[in-house]
PDB file of C-alpha atoms and ligand atoms in Angstrom:
ATOM      1  CA  MET A  12       0.000   0.000   0.000  1.00 93.00           C
ATOM      2  CA  ASN A  13       1.831   3.103  -1.230  1.00 97.00           C
ATOM      3  CA  ILE A  14       0.545   6.248   0.378  1.00 98.00           C
ATOM      4  CA  ILE A  15       1.183   9.909  -0.333  1.00 98.00           C
ATOM      5  CA  VAL A  16       0.360  12.402   2.416  1.00 98.00           C
ATOM      6  CA  CYS A  17       0.019  16.133   1.740  1.00 98.00           C
ATOM      7  CA  ILE A  18       0.892  18.319   4.704  1.00 98.00           C
ATOM      8  CA  LYS A  19       0.920  22.070   5.157  1.00 98.00           C
ATOM      9  CA  GLN A  20       3.050  24.010   7.613  1.00 96.00           C
ATOM     10  CA  VAL A  21       0.832  26.669   9.174  1.00 94.00           C
ATOM     11  CA  PRO A  22       1.378  29.477  11.655  1.00 89.00           C
ATOM     12  CA  ASP A  23       0.209  28.604  15.141  1.00 85.00           C
ATOM     13  CA  THR A  24      -3.049  30.506  14.669  1.00 71.00           C
ATOM     14  CA  GLY A  25      -3.266  31.476  18.319  1.00 71.00           C
ATOM     15  CA  SER A  26      -0.383  33.878  17.650  1.00 68.00           C
ATOM     16  CA  VAL A  27      -1.253  35.261  14.183  1.00 70.00           C
ATOM     17  CA  LYS A  28      -1.930  38.968  13.692  1.00 73.00           C
ATOM     18  CA  ILE A  29      -2.863  41.000  10.619  1.00 74.00           C
ATOM     19  CA  ASP A  30      -0.789  43.923   9.341  1.00 74.00           C
ATOM     20  CA  PRO A  31      -3.430  46.669   8.891  1.00 71.00           C
ATOM     21  CA  THR A  32      -1.389  48.525   6.221  1.00 72.00           C
ATOM     22  CA  THR A  33      -0.477  45.645   3.932  1.00 68.00           C
ATOM     23  CA  ASN A  34      -3.543  43.473   4.724  1.00 65.00           C
ATOM     24  CA  THR A  35      -1.306  40.401   5.059  1.00 68.00           C
ATOM     25  CA  LEU A  36      -0.691  37.975   7.886  1.00 69.00           C
ATOM     26  CA  ILE A  37       2.292  38.856  10.063  1.00 73.00           C
ATOM     27  CA  ARG A  38       4.175  35.555   9.964  1.00 69.00           C
ATOM     28  CA  SER A  39       7.584  36.641  11.274  1.00 71.00           C
ATOM     29  CA  GLY A  40       8.252  35.542  14.807  1.00 75.00           C
ATOM     30  CA  VAL A  41       5.144  33.340  14.764  1.00 80.00           C
ATOM     31  CA  PRO A  42       5.874  29.674  15.516  1.00 88.00           C
ATOM     32  CA  SER A  43       4.940  27.201  12.784  1.00 92.00           C
ATOM     33  CA  ILE A  44       3.270  23.851  13.288  1.00 95.00           C
ATOM     34  CA  ILE A  45       2.070  21.045  11.027  1.00 97.00           C
ATOM     35  CA  ASN A  46      -1.603  21.669  10.251  1.00 97.00           C
ATOM     36  CA  PRO A  47      -3.301  19.553  12.982  1.00 97.00           C
ATOM     37  CA  PHE A  48      -5.566  17.667  10.533  1.00 98.00           C
ATOM     38  CA  ASP A  49      -2.447  16.765   8.521  1.00 98.00           C
ATOM     39  CA  MET A  50      -0.981  15.096  11.614  1.00 98.00           C
ATOM     40  CA  ASN A  51      -4.036  12.833  11.495  1.00 98.00           C
ATOM     41  CA  ALA A  52      -3.433  12.257   7.762  1.00 98.00           C
ATOM     42  CA  VAL A  53       0.179  11.232   8.488  1.00 98.00           C
ATOM     43  CA  GLU A  54      -0.957   8.911  11.272  1.00 98.00           C
ATOM     44  CA  ALA A  55      -3.600   7.391   8.967  1.00 98.00           C
ATOM     45  CA  GLY A  56      -0.909   6.720   6.354  1.00 98.00           C
ATOM     46  CA  LEU A  57       1.436   5.173   8.919  1.00 98.00           C
ATOM     47  CA  SER A  58      -1.233   2.922  10.413  1.00 98.00           C
ATOM     48  CA  LEU A  59      -2.252   1.684   6.927  1.00 98.00           C
ATOM     49  CA  LYS A  60       1.411   0.924   6.284  1.00 98.00           C
ATOM     50  CA  ASP A  61       1.706  -0.868   9.661  1.00 97.00           C
ATOM     51  CA  THR A  62      -1.230  -3.114   8.735  1.00 96.00           C
ATOM     52  CA  TYR A  63      -0.806  -3.644   5.009  1.00 95.00           C
ATOM     53  CA  GLY A  64       2.893  -2.847   4.356  1.00 96.00           C
ATOM     54  CA  GLY A  65       4.138  -0.415   1.715  1.00 97.00           C
ATOM     55  CA  SER A  66       5.476   3.109   2.129  1.00 98.00           C
ATOM     56  CA  VAL A  67       4.465   6.605   3.167  1.00 98.00           C
ATOM     57  CA  HIS A  68       5.708   9.570   1.129  1.00 98.00           C
ATOM     58  CA  VAL A  69       5.002  13.031   2.547  1.00 98.00           C
ATOM     59  CA  ILE A  70       4.926  16.166   0.395  1.00 98.00           C
ATOM     60  CA  THR A  71       4.477  19.837   1.103  1.00 98.00           C
ATOM     61  CA  MET A  72       4.577  23.020  -0.919  1.00 98.00           C
ATOM     62  CA  GLY A  73       6.019  25.844   1.112  1.00 95.00           C
ATOM     63  CA  PRO A  74       9.039  27.975   1.972  1.00 93.00           C
ATOM     64  CA  PRO A  75      12.447  26.358   2.781  1.00 95.00           C
ATOM     65  CA  GLN A  76      11.606  26.175   6.514  1.00 93.00           C
ATOM     66  CA  ALA A  77       8.822  23.682   5.740  1.00 96.00           C
ATOM     67  CA  ASP A  78      11.689  21.156   5.635  1.00 97.00           C
ATOM     68  CA  GLU A  79      11.342  21.005   9.430  1.00 97.00           C
ATOM     69  CA  ALA A  80       7.701  19.907   9.168  1.00 98.00           C
ATOM     70  CA  LEU A  81       8.704  17.118   6.779  1.00 98.00           C
ATOM     71  CA  ARG A  82      11.445  15.938   9.164  1.00 98.00           C
ATOM     72  CA  ASN A  83       8.840  15.737  11.936  1.00 98.00           C
ATOM     73  CA  THR A  84       6.801  13.340   9.797  1.00 98.00           C
ATOM     74  CA  ILE A  85       9.885  11.185   9.164  1.00 98.00           C
ATOM     75  CA  ALA A  86      10.399  11.148  12.934  1.00 98.00           C
ATOM     76  CA  MET A  87       6.859   9.757  13.185  1.00 98.00           C
ATOM     77  CA  GLY A  88       7.772   6.979  10.706  1.00 98.00           C
ATOM     78  CA  ALA A  89       7.265   8.306   7.152  1.00 98.00           C
ATOM     79  CA  ASP A  90       9.660   6.733   4.638  1.00 98.00           C
ATOM     80  CA  ASN A  91      10.253   9.636   2.254  1.00 97.00           C
ATOM     81  CA  ALA A  92       9.505  13.322   2.018  1.00 98.00           C
ATOM     82  CA  CYS A  93       9.933  16.067  -0.539  1.00 98.00           C
ATOM     83  CA  LEU A  94       9.590  19.821  -0.412  1.00 98.00           C
ATOM     84  CA  LEU A  95       8.096  21.794  -3.300  1.00 98.00           C
ATOM     85  CA  SER A  96       9.765  25.145  -2.972  1.00 98.00           C
ATOM     86  CA  ASP A  97      10.344  27.708  -5.679  1.00 97.00           C
ATOM     87  CA  ARG A  98       9.799  31.468  -5.940  1.00 96.00           C
ATOM     88  CA  ALA A  99       7.574  30.669  -8.893  1.00 97.00           C
ATOM     89  CA  PHE A 100       5.111  28.915  -6.515  1.00 97.00           C
ATOM     90  CA  ALA A 101       4.642  32.090  -4.411  1.00 94.00           C
ATOM     91  CA  GLY A 102       1.191  33.649  -4.285  1.00 92.00           C
ATOM     92  CA  ALA A 103      -0.536  30.396  -5.197  1.00 95.00           C
ATOM     93  CA  ASP A 104      -4.260  30.140  -4.508  1.00 95.00           C
ATOM     94  CA  THR A 105      -5.853  26.745  -3.880  1.00 97.00           C
ATOM     95  CA  LEU A 106      -6.126  25.980  -7.612  1.00 98.00           C
ATOM     96  CA  ALA A 107      -2.436  26.665  -8.270  1.00 98.00           C
ATOM     97  CA  THR A 108      -1.496  24.821  -5.049  1.00 98.00           C
ATOM     98  CA  SER A 109      -3.484  21.738  -6.088  1.00 98.00           C
ATOM     99  CA  TYR A 110      -2.025  21.790  -9.595  1.00 98.00           C
ATOM    100  CA  THR A 111       1.517  21.992  -8.162  1.00 98.00           C
ATOM    101  CA  LEU A 112       0.837  19.117  -5.755  1.00 98.00           C
ATOM    102  CA  SER A 113      -0.680  17.084  -8.615  1.00 98.00           C
ATOM    103  CA  MET A 114       2.522  17.425 -10.641  1.00 98.00           C
ATOM    104  CA  ALA A 115       4.563  16.230  -7.644  1.00 98.00           C
ATOM    105  CA  VAL A 116       2.211  13.253  -7.226  1.00 98.00           C
ATOM    106  CA  LYS A 117       2.739  12.401 -10.912  1.00 98.00           C
ATOM    107  CA  LYS A 118       6.504  12.561 -10.395  1.00 98.00           C
ATOM    108  CA  ILE A 119       6.298  10.213  -7.392  1.00 97.00           C
ATOM    109  CA  GLY A 120       4.204   7.873  -9.528  1.00 96.00           C
ATOM    110  CA  ASP A 121       2.890   4.660  -8.032  1.00 92.00           C
ATOM    111  CA  PHE A 122       0.382   5.192  -5.194  1.00 97.00           C
ATOM    112  CA  ASP A 123      -2.812   3.656  -3.811  1.00 98.00           C
ATOM    113  CA  ILE A 124      -4.123   6.436  -1.582  1.00 98.00           C
ATOM    114  CA  ILE A 125      -3.476  10.174  -1.209  1.00 98.00           C
ATOM    115  CA  LEU A 126      -4.279  11.517   2.256  1.00 98.00           C
ATOM    116  CA  CYS A 127      -4.921  15.160   3.116  1.00 98.00           C
ATOM    117  CA  GLY A 128      -6.236  16.926   6.183  1.00 98.00           C
ATOM    118  CA  LYS A 129      -9.858  18.008   5.929  1.00 98.00           C
ATOM    119  CA  GLN A 130      -8.743  21.658   5.950  1.00 97.00           C
ATOM    120  CA  ALA A 131      -5.864  23.915   6.869  1.00 96.00           C
ATOM    121  CA  ILE A 132      -6.330  25.973  10.032  1.00 93.00           C
ATOM    122  CA  ASP A 133      -5.026  29.153   8.365  1.00 88.00           C
ATOM    123  CA  GLY A 134      -6.527  29.184   4.853  1.00 87.00           C
ATOM    124  CA  ASP A 135      -9.486  27.098   6.018  1.00 89.00           C
ATOM    125  CA  THR A 136     -10.920  26.598   2.541  1.00 95.00           C
ATOM    126  CA  ALA A 137     -10.915  22.753   2.533  1.00 97.00           C
ATOM    127  CA  GLN A 138     -10.466  23.030  -1.244  1.00 98.00           C
ATOM    128  CA  VAL A 139      -7.006  21.596  -1.862  1.00 98.00           C
ATOM    129  CA  GLY A 140      -7.872  17.909  -1.267  1.00 98.00           C
ATOM    130  CA  PRO A 141     -10.956  17.887  -3.535  1.00 98.00           C
ATOM    131  CA  GLU A 142      -9.196  19.989  -6.212  1.00 98.00           C
ATOM    132  CA  LEU A 143      -6.192  17.681  -6.193  1.00 98.00           C
ATOM    133  CA  ALA A 144      -8.461  14.649  -6.652  1.00 98.00           C
ATOM    134  CA  GLU A 145     -10.275  16.409  -9.500  1.00 98.00           C
ATOM    135  CA  ILE A 146      -7.055  17.334 -11.312  1.00 98.00           C
ATOM    136  CA  LEU A 147      -5.751  13.759 -10.995  1.00 98.00           C
ATOM    137  CA  GLY A 148      -9.136  12.283 -11.946  1.00 98.00           C
ATOM    138  CA  LEU A 149      -9.367  10.288  -8.698  1.00 98.00           C
ATOM    139  CA  PRO A 150     -12.406   9.270  -6.645  1.00 98.00           C
ATOM    140  CA  GLN A 151     -12.426  11.239  -3.405  1.00 98.00           C
ATOM    141  CA  MET A 152     -13.992  11.055   0.014  1.00 98.00           C
ATOM    142  CA  THR A 153     -13.864  14.077   2.319  1.00 98.00           C
ATOM    143  CA  ASN A 154     -14.314  14.266   6.121  1.00 98.00           C
ATOM    144  CA  VAL A 155     -13.225  10.675   6.684  1.00 98.00           C
ATOM    145  CA  SER A 156     -13.531   9.820  10.373  1.00 98.00           C
ATOM    146  CA  LYS A 157     -12.642   6.102  10.264  1.00 98.00           C
ATOM    147  CA  LEU A 158     -10.622   3.792   7.998  1.00 98.00           C
ATOM    148  CA  ILE A 159     -12.576   0.555   8.234  1.00 97.00           C
ATOM    149  CA  GLU A 160     -11.138  -1.986   5.825  1.00 96.00           C
ATOM    150  CA  VAL A 161      -8.854  -2.239   2.826  1.00 97.00           C
ATOM    151  CA  LYS A 162     -10.178  -4.698   0.225  1.00 96.00           C
ATOM    152  CA  GLU A 163      -8.501  -5.864  -2.973  1.00 95.00           C
ATOM    153  CA  THR A 164      -9.321  -2.801  -5.070  1.00 97.00           C
ATOM    154  CA  THR A 165     -11.219  -0.587  -2.631  1.00 98.00           C
ATOM    155  CA  ILE A 166     -11.107   0.988   0.818  1.00 98.00           C
ATOM    156  CA  VAL A 167     -14.103   1.166   3.156  1.00 98.00           C
ATOM    157  CA  VAL A 168     -14.303   4.369   5.194  1.00 98.00           C
ATOM    158  CA  GLU A 169     -16.665   6.203   7.482  1.00 98.00           C
ATOM    159  CA  GLN A 170     -17.531   9.732   6.408  1.00 98.00           C
ATOM    160  CA  GLU A 171     -18.724  12.318   8.907  1.00 95.00           C
ATOM    161  CA  LEU A 172     -21.836  14.174   7.777  1.00 94.00           C
ATOM    162  CA  GLU A 173     -23.603  17.091   9.425  1.00 91.00           C
ATOM    163  CA  ASP A 174     -26.271  14.862  10.956  1.00 92.00           C
ATOM    164  CA  GLY A 175     -24.619  11.441  11.156  1.00 94.00           C
ATOM    165  CA  CYS A 176     -22.118   9.150   9.486  1.00 96.00           C
ATOM    166  CA  GLU A 177     -22.033   7.197   6.259  1.00 97.00           C
ATOM    167  CA  ILE A 178     -20.040   4.042   5.435  1.00 98.00           C
ATOM    168  CA  VAL A 179     -18.662   4.239   1.909  1.00 97.00           C
ATOM    169  CA  GLU A 180     -16.570   1.887  -0.236  1.00 98.00           C
ATOM    170  CA  VAL A 181     -14.203   3.796  -2.530  1.00 98.00           C
ATOM    171  CA  GLU A 182     -12.233   2.479  -5.525  1.00 98.00           C
ATOM    172  CA  ARG A 183      -8.470   2.826  -5.243  1.00 98.00           C
ATOM    173  CA  PRO A 184      -6.422   4.789  -6.169  1.00 98.00           C
ATOM    174  CA  CYS A 185      -8.326   7.515  -4.391  1.00 98.00           C
ATOM    175  CA  LEU A 186      -7.924  10.624  -2.267  1.00 98.00           C
ATOM    176  CA  LEU A 187      -9.224  10.910   1.292  1.00 98.00           C
ATOM    177  CA  THR A 188      -9.363  13.971   3.509  1.00 98.00           C
ATOM    178  CA  VAL A 189      -9.432  13.133   7.221  1.00 98.00           C
ATOM    179  CA  THR A 190     -10.891  14.652  10.374  1.00 98.00           C
ATOM    180  CA  LYS A 191      -9.447  14.575  13.905  1.00 97.00           C
ATOM    181  CA  GLN A 192     -11.732  11.670  14.834  1.00 97.00           C
ATOM    182  CA  VAL A 193      -9.820   9.298  12.539  1.00 98.00           C
ATOM    183  CA  ASN A 194      -6.967   8.638  15.027  1.00 98.00           C
ATOM    184  CA  ASN A 195      -4.522  10.047  17.546  1.00 98.00           C
ATOM    185  CA  PRO A 196      -1.170  10.956  15.960  1.00 98.00           C
ATOM    186  CA  ARG A 197       1.732   8.952  17.379  1.00 98.00           C
ATOM    187  CA  ILE A 198       4.717  10.381  19.245  1.00 97.00           C
ATOM    188  CA  PRO A 199       7.982  10.189  17.226  1.00 97.00           C
ATOM    189  CA  SER A 200      10.266   7.326  18.226  1.00 97.00           C
ATOM    190  CA  LEU A 201      13.930   7.904  19.110  1.00 97.00           C
ATOM    191  CA  LYS A 202      15.080   5.712  16.203  1.00 97.00           C
ATOM    192  CA  ASN A 203      12.970   7.600  13.636  1.00 98.00           C
ATOM    193  CA  SER A 204      13.982  10.947  15.137  1.00 98.00           C
ATOM    194  CA  MET A 205      17.632  10.038  14.493  1.00 97.00           C
ATOM    195  CA  ARG A 206      16.714   8.988  10.932  1.00 97.00           C
ATOM    196  CA  ALA A 207      14.814  12.260  10.422  1.00 98.00           C
ATOM    197  CA  LYS A 208      17.865  14.333  11.366  1.00 97.00           C
ATOM    198  CA  LYS A 209      19.980  12.700   8.660  1.00 97.00           C
ATOM    199  CA  ALA A 210      17.281  12.224   6.010  1.00 97.00           C
ATOM    200  CA  GLU A 211      17.877  13.663   2.529  1.00 97.00           C
ATOM    201  CA  ILE A 212      14.827  15.738   1.697  1.00 98.00           C
ATOM    202  CA  PRO A 213      14.853  16.748  -1.969  1.00 98.00           C
ATOM    203  CA  VAL A 214      13.648  20.225  -2.908  1.00 98.00           C
ATOM    204  CA  TRP A 215      11.662  20.196  -6.129  1.00 98.00           C
ATOM    205  CA  LYS A 216      11.331  23.345  -8.188  1.00 98.00           C
ATOM    206  CA  ALA A 217       8.810  23.996 -10.946  1.00 98.00           C
ATOM    207  CA  ALA A 218      11.109  22.503 -13.598  1.00 98.00           C
ATOM    208  CA  ASP A 219      11.673  19.330 -11.521  1.00 98.00           C
ATOM    209  CA  ILE A 220       7.968  18.509 -11.635  1.00 98.00           C
ATOM    210  CA  ASN A 221       7.443  19.704 -15.250  1.00 98.00           C
ATOM    211  CA  ALA A 222       4.977  22.313 -14.020  1.00 98.00           C
ATOM    212  CA  ASP A 223       3.357  24.593 -16.593  1.00 98.00           C
ATOM    213  CA  GLU A 224       4.413  28.118 -15.536  1.00 97.00           C
ATOM    214  CA  ALA A 225       1.003  29.506 -16.447  1.00 98.00           C
ATOM    215  CA  ARG A 226      -0.630  27.247 -13.819  1.00 98.00           C
ATOM    216  CA  ILE A 227       1.585  27.899 -10.776  1.00 98.00           C
ATOM    217  CA  GLY A 228       2.004  30.720  -8.261  1.00 96.00           C
ATOM    218  CA  LEU A 229       0.223  34.031  -8.669  1.00 94.00           C
ATOM    219  CA  LYS A 230       0.039  33.630 -12.480  1.00 95.00           C
ATOM    220  CA  GLY A 231      -1.813  30.346 -12.161  1.00 97.00           C
ATOM    221  CA  SER A 232      -4.205  31.626  -9.475  1.00 96.00           C
ATOM    222  CA  ALA A 233      -7.834  32.081 -10.404  1.00 96.00           C
ATOM    223  CA  THR A 234      -8.645  34.050  -7.242  1.00 93.00           C
ATOM    224  CA  GLN A 235      -7.226  37.148  -5.614  1.00 86.00           C
ATOM    225  CA  VAL A 236      -7.259  38.260  -1.988  1.00 83.00           C
ATOM    226  CA  VAL A 237      -8.680  41.792  -2.255  1.00 85.00           C
ATOM    227  CA  LYS A 238      -8.615  42.553   1.456  1.00 81.00           C
ATOM    228  CA  ILE A 239      -7.915  40.775   4.722  1.00 78.00           C
ATOM    229  CA  PHE A 240      -8.997  42.271   8.028  1.00 77.00           C
ATOM    230  CA  GLU A 241      -9.909  41.482  11.609  1.00 76.00           C
ATOM    231  CA  PRO A 242     -13.624  41.909  12.328  1.00 79.00           C
ATOM    232  CA  PRO A 243     -14.059  45.137  14.324  1.00 83.00           C
ATOM    233  CA  LYS A 244     -14.160  44.503  18.074  1.00 81.00           C
ATOM    234  CA  ARG A 245     -17.570  45.254  19.655  1.00 81.00           C
ATOM    235  CA  THR A 246     -17.310  47.745  22.453  1.00 82.00           C
ATOM    236  CA  ASP A 247     -20.954  47.738  23.542  1.00 78.00           C
ATOM    237  CA  ARG A 248     -20.790  44.565  25.641  1.00 83.00           C
ATOM    238  CA  ARG A 249     -21.674  44.620  29.326  1.00 84.00           C
ATOM    239  CA  ILE A 250     -21.299  41.937  31.956  1.00 89.00           C
ATOM    240  CA  LEU A 251     -24.262  42.035  34.319  1.00 91.00           C
ATOM    241  CA  GLN A 252     -23.521  41.654  38.000  1.00 88.00           C
ATOM    242  CA  GLY A 253     -25.585  41.136  41.132  1.00 89.00           C
ATOM    243  CA  ASP A 254     -28.045  38.437  42.104  1.00 93.00           C
ATOM    244  CA  VAL A 255     -29.933  36.483  39.454  1.00 94.00           C
ATOM    245  CA  GLU A 256     -33.209  38.401  39.837  1.00 94.00           C
ATOM    246  CA  GLU A 257     -31.482  41.779  39.506  1.00 92.00           C
ATOM    247  CA  MET A 258     -29.548  40.603  36.467  1.00 94.00           C
ATOM    248  CA  VAL A 259     -32.659  39.199  34.771  1.00 96.00           C
ATOM    249  CA  THR A 260     -34.581  42.438  35.402  1.00 94.00           C
ATOM    250  CA  GLU A 261     -31.722  44.489  34.000  1.00 92.00           C
ATOM    251  CA  LEU A 262     -31.356  42.177  31.003  1.00 94.00           C
ATOM    252  CA  VAL A 263     -35.064  42.367  30.174  1.00 95.00           C
ATOM    253  CA  THR A 264     -34.951  46.199  30.467  1.00 93.00           C
ATOM    254  CA  GLU A 265     -31.941  46.329  28.149  1.00 89.00           C
ATOM    255  CA  LEU A 266     -33.561  43.990  25.613  1.00 91.00           C
ATOM    256  CA  ARG A 267     -36.815  46.019  25.660  1.00 93.00           C
ATOM    257  CA  LYS A 268     -34.810  49.191  24.895  1.00 88.00           C
ATOM    258  CA  ARG A 269     -33.455  47.520  21.766  1.00 84.00           C
ATOM    259  CA  LEU A 270     -36.759  46.191  20.410  1.00 83.00           C
TER     260      LEU A 270
HETATM  261  C1  FAD B 312      -4.545  35.033  -4.552  1.00 65.28           C
HETATM  262  C2  FAD B 312      -3.994  34.245  -3.415  1.00 65.28           C
HETATM  263  C3  FAD B 312      -2.658  34.389  -3.099  1.00 65.28           C
HETATM  264  C4  FAD B 312      -2.120  33.659  -2.060  1.00 65.28           C
HETATM  265  N1  FAD B 312      -0.811  33.815  -1.771  1.00 65.28           N
HETATM  266  C5  FAD B 312      -0.254  33.104  -0.805  1.00 65.28           C
HETATM  267  C6  FAD B 312       1.134  33.242  -0.514  1.00 65.28           C
HETATM  268  O1  FAD B 312       1.848  34.012  -1.151  1.00 65.28           O
HETATM  269  N2  FAD B 312       1.666  32.494   0.502  1.00 65.28           N
HETATM  270  C7  FAD B 312       0.872  31.631   1.205  1.00 65.28           C
HETATM  271  O2  FAD B 312       1.387  30.961   2.107  1.00 65.28           O
HETATM  272  N3  FAD B 312      -0.438  31.468   0.949  1.00 65.28           N
HETATM  273  C8  FAD B 312      -1.024  32.192  -0.037  1.00 65.28           C
HETATM  274  N4  FAD B 312      -2.346  32.036  -0.289  1.00 65.28           N
HETATM  275  C9  FAD B 312      -3.090  31.058   0.465  1.00 65.28           C
HETATM  276  C10 FAD B 312      -3.022  29.736  -0.289  1.00 65.28           C
HETATM  277  O3  FAD B 312      -3.858  29.744  -1.386  1.00 65.28           O
HETATM  278  C11 FAD B 312      -3.484  28.608   0.609  1.00 65.28           C
HETATM  279  O4  FAD B 312      -2.666  28.616   1.747  1.00 65.28           O
HETATM  280  C12 FAD B 312      -3.302  27.251  -0.025  1.00 65.28           C
HETATM  281  O5  FAD B 312      -3.726  27.192  -1.350  1.00 65.28           O
HETATM  282  C13 FAD B 312      -4.031  26.160   0.762  1.00 65.28           C
HETATM  283  O6  FAD B 312      -5.362  26.516   0.986  1.00 65.28           O
HETATM  284  P1  FAD B 312      -5.942  26.321   2.424  1.00 65.28           P
HETATM  285  O7  FAD B 312      -4.975  26.884   3.390  1.00 65.28           O
HETATM  286  O8  FAD B 312      -7.320  26.828   2.436  1.00 65.28           O
HETATM  287  O9  FAD B 312      -5.903  24.731   2.568  1.00 65.28           O
HETATM  288  P2  FAD B 312      -7.089  23.687   2.613  1.00 65.28           P
HETATM  289  O10 FAD B 312      -7.655  23.501   1.262  1.00 65.28           O
HETATM  290  O11 FAD B 312      -8.028  24.022   3.727  1.00 65.28           O
HETATM  291  O12 FAD B 312      -6.206  22.425   3.014  1.00 65.28           O
HETATM  292  C14 FAD B 312      -6.707  21.091   2.923  1.00 65.28           C
HETATM  293  C15 FAD B 312      -5.554  20.131   2.914  1.00 65.28           C
HETATM  294  O13 FAD B 312      -4.819  20.263   1.698  1.00 65.28           O
HETATM  295  C16 FAD B 312      -3.437  19.992   1.931  1.00 65.28           C
HETATM  296  N5  FAD B 312      -2.650  21.191   1.635  1.00 65.28           N
HETATM  297  C17 FAD B 312      -3.054  22.475   1.646  1.00 65.28           C
HETATM  298  N6  FAD B 312      -2.023  23.293   1.311  1.00 65.28           N
HETATM  299  C18 FAD B 312      -0.957  22.504   1.092  1.00 65.28           C
HETATM  300  C19 FAD B 312       0.399  22.737   0.741  1.00 65.28           C
HETATM  301  N7  FAD B 312       0.883  23.965   0.530  1.00 65.28           N
HETATM  302  N8  FAD B 312       1.228  21.670   0.614  1.00 65.28           N
HETATM  303  C20 FAD B 312       0.766  20.406   0.815  1.00 65.28           C
HETATM  304  N9  FAD B 312      -0.500  20.118   1.166  1.00 65.28           N
HETATM  305  C21 FAD B 312      -1.346  21.149   1.300  1.00 65.28           C
HETATM  306  C22 FAD B 312      -3.318  19.598   3.411  1.00 65.28           C
HETATM  307  O14 FAD B 312      -3.467  18.211   3.513  1.00 65.28           O
HETATM  308  C23 FAD B 312      -4.527  20.313   4.030  1.00 65.28           C
HETATM  309  O15 FAD B 312      -4.960  19.716   5.222  1.00 65.28           O
HETATM  310  C24 FAD B 312      -2.928  32.767  -1.299  1.00 65.28           C
HETATM  311  C25 FAD B 312      -4.278  32.645  -1.628  1.00 65.28           C
HETATM  312  C26 FAD B 312      -4.796  33.378  -2.650  1.00 65.28           C
HETATM  313  C27 FAD B 312      -6.268  33.234  -2.943  1.00 65.28           C
END
């Protein structure tokens, strides 16, 4: 079972601020983490490998420091990793990101399952997994909360829906996006941590994956961020104090004023 896992290094969103002049995220000095859902995707890949054999190849598109995120996945047990990093990839929207990842997947070649997180905690669009599947012409299942069984040519999974769950059998090769319910990511072992330190992580540029320059980075992006801003803070909030009866009376008076 050969598995490719797509991970994204994201700023620890608890610490992210917006620059009001440039309308961009202030990333400097903000610690980076692996997107939490992608940790579940890595774990899902590793547990499939533990049960059925094969290999786990992790890829990310990002700046040079995303190498650290890839090493963390090797420390968890991934076999290989590669970093897609090129100035030409900068400014990519989800369409250009998915296209770039698709070209890396084609370069890697043989695979049974591609795993992604259900969404990134910074961009939050949940588009990259489905777009990647579409570009590669693969069946896809989003919001997977359980990997139930691998059969000869299919995989049976549980998909989380708004009002319940559905058990679905998907043809392989396929792409799955996973939720946090799917597993608990393992702690890196000492042996794999040593391997991760020494691992050769290739950096692939646009030319290495035969990417069409018109489909990558800002040029290949179909969407544009016009503005990014923090919602204005409300200043008209009051915390009522006193005993319950007093607070209820005051609350009702306040609500009546606003009707
Ligand atoms: C016009 C425009 C310009 C932008 N410019 C930049 C920019 O210069 N720099 C920048 O950092 N962002 C930029 N972005 C944001 C960028 O588009 C998104 O970060 C990226 O496409 C992923 O979307 P998302 O975060 O919503 O991921 P989602 O679609 O929510 O992620 C779902 C899953 O897809 C996979 N995935 C997502 N991104 C990657 C990745 N890079 N590598 C591997 N797997 C991945 C992961 O498994 C993840 O869990 C720009 C967006 C737009 C619209």
